[in-house]
Tab-separated table of C-alpha atoms in Angstrom:
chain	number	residue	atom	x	y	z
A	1	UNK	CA	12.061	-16.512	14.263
A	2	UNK	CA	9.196	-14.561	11.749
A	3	UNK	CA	7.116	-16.555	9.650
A	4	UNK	CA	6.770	-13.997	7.287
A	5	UNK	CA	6.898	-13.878	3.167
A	6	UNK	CA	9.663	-11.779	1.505
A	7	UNK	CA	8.494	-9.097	-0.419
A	8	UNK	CA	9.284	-8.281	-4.654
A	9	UNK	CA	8.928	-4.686	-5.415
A	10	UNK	CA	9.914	-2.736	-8.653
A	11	UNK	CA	9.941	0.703	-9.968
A	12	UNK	CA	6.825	1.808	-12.629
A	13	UNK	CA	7.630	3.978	-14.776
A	14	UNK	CA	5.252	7.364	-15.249
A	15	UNK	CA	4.258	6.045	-19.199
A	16	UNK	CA	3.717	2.618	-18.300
A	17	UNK	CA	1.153	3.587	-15.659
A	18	UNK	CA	-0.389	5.890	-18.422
A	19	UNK	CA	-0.718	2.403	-20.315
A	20	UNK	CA	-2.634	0.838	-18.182
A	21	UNK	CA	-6.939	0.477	-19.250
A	22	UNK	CA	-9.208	0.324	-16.650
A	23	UNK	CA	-6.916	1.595	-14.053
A	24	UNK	CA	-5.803	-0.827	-10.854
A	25	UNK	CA	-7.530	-3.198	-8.803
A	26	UNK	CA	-6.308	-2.579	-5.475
A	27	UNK	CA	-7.648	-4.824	-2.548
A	28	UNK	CA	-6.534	-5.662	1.097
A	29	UNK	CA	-7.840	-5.846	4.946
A	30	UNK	CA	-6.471	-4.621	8.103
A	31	UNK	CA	-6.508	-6.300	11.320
A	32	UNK	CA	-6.005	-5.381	14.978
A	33	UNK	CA	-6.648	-1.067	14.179
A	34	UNK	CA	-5.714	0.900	17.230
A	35	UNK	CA	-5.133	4.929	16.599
A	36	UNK	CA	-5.516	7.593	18.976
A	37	UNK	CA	-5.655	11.178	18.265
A	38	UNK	CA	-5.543	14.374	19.976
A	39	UNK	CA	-7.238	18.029	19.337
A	40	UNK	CA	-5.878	19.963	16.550
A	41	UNK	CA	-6.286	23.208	15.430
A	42	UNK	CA	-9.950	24.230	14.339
A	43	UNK	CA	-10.982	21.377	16.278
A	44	UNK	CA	-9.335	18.983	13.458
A	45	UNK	CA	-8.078	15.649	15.229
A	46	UNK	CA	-4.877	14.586	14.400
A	47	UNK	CA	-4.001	11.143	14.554
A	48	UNK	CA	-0.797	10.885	17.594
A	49	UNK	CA	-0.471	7.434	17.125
A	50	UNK	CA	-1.303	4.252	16.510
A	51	UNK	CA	-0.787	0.378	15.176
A	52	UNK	CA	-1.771	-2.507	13.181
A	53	UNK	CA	-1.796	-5.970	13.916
A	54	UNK	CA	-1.951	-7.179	10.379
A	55	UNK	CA	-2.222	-5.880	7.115
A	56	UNK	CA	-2.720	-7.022	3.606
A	57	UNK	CA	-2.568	-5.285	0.338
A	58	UNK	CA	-2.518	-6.823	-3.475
A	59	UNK	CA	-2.029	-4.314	-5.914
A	60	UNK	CA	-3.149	-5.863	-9.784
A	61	UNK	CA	-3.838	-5.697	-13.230
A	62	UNK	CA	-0.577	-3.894	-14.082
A	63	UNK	CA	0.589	-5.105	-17.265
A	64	UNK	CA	4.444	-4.449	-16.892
A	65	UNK	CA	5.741	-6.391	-19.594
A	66	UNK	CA	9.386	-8.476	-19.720
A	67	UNK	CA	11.150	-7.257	-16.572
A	68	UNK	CA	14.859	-6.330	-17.793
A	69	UNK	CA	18.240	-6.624	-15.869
C-alpha cells in the first residue's frame, strides 16, 4: 500500500492571476533524475525518455480568496 498524500487542486481564473503583486513563489527539488536522449535534427537532442524518483513542488503566494461551491 502507498504512503502517499492526496492532492487539492483548483481552477485560477485568468483575472485572478492578473491580481496577484509580486508574481508566484514557486519552489521544489527533484530526486533520482534519469533521462536519456537521442540525436535530433540539426544535431538538437531530444529527450527519448526518462524518470524521477521523487519530486516536490509548492506553488505560493496566490491570494485566491473564499473558495465557493
Amino acid at each position: 500500500m502507498s504512503n502517499t498524500s492526496g492532492i487539492e487542486t483548483r481552477e485560477i481564473a485568468d483575472d485572478e492571476l492578473d491580481g496577484v503583486a509580486g508574481g508566484l513563489s514557486v519552489s521544489g527539488s527533484v530526486e533520482g533524475l534519469t533521462a536519456t536522449f537521442a540525436p535530433g535534427p540539426n544535431g538538437v537532442p531530444i529527450l527519448t525518455g526518462g524518470s524521477v524518483k521523487s519530486l516536490s513542488l509548492t506553488v505560493s503566494d496566490i491570494p485566491l480568496g473564499p473558495i465557493s461551491s
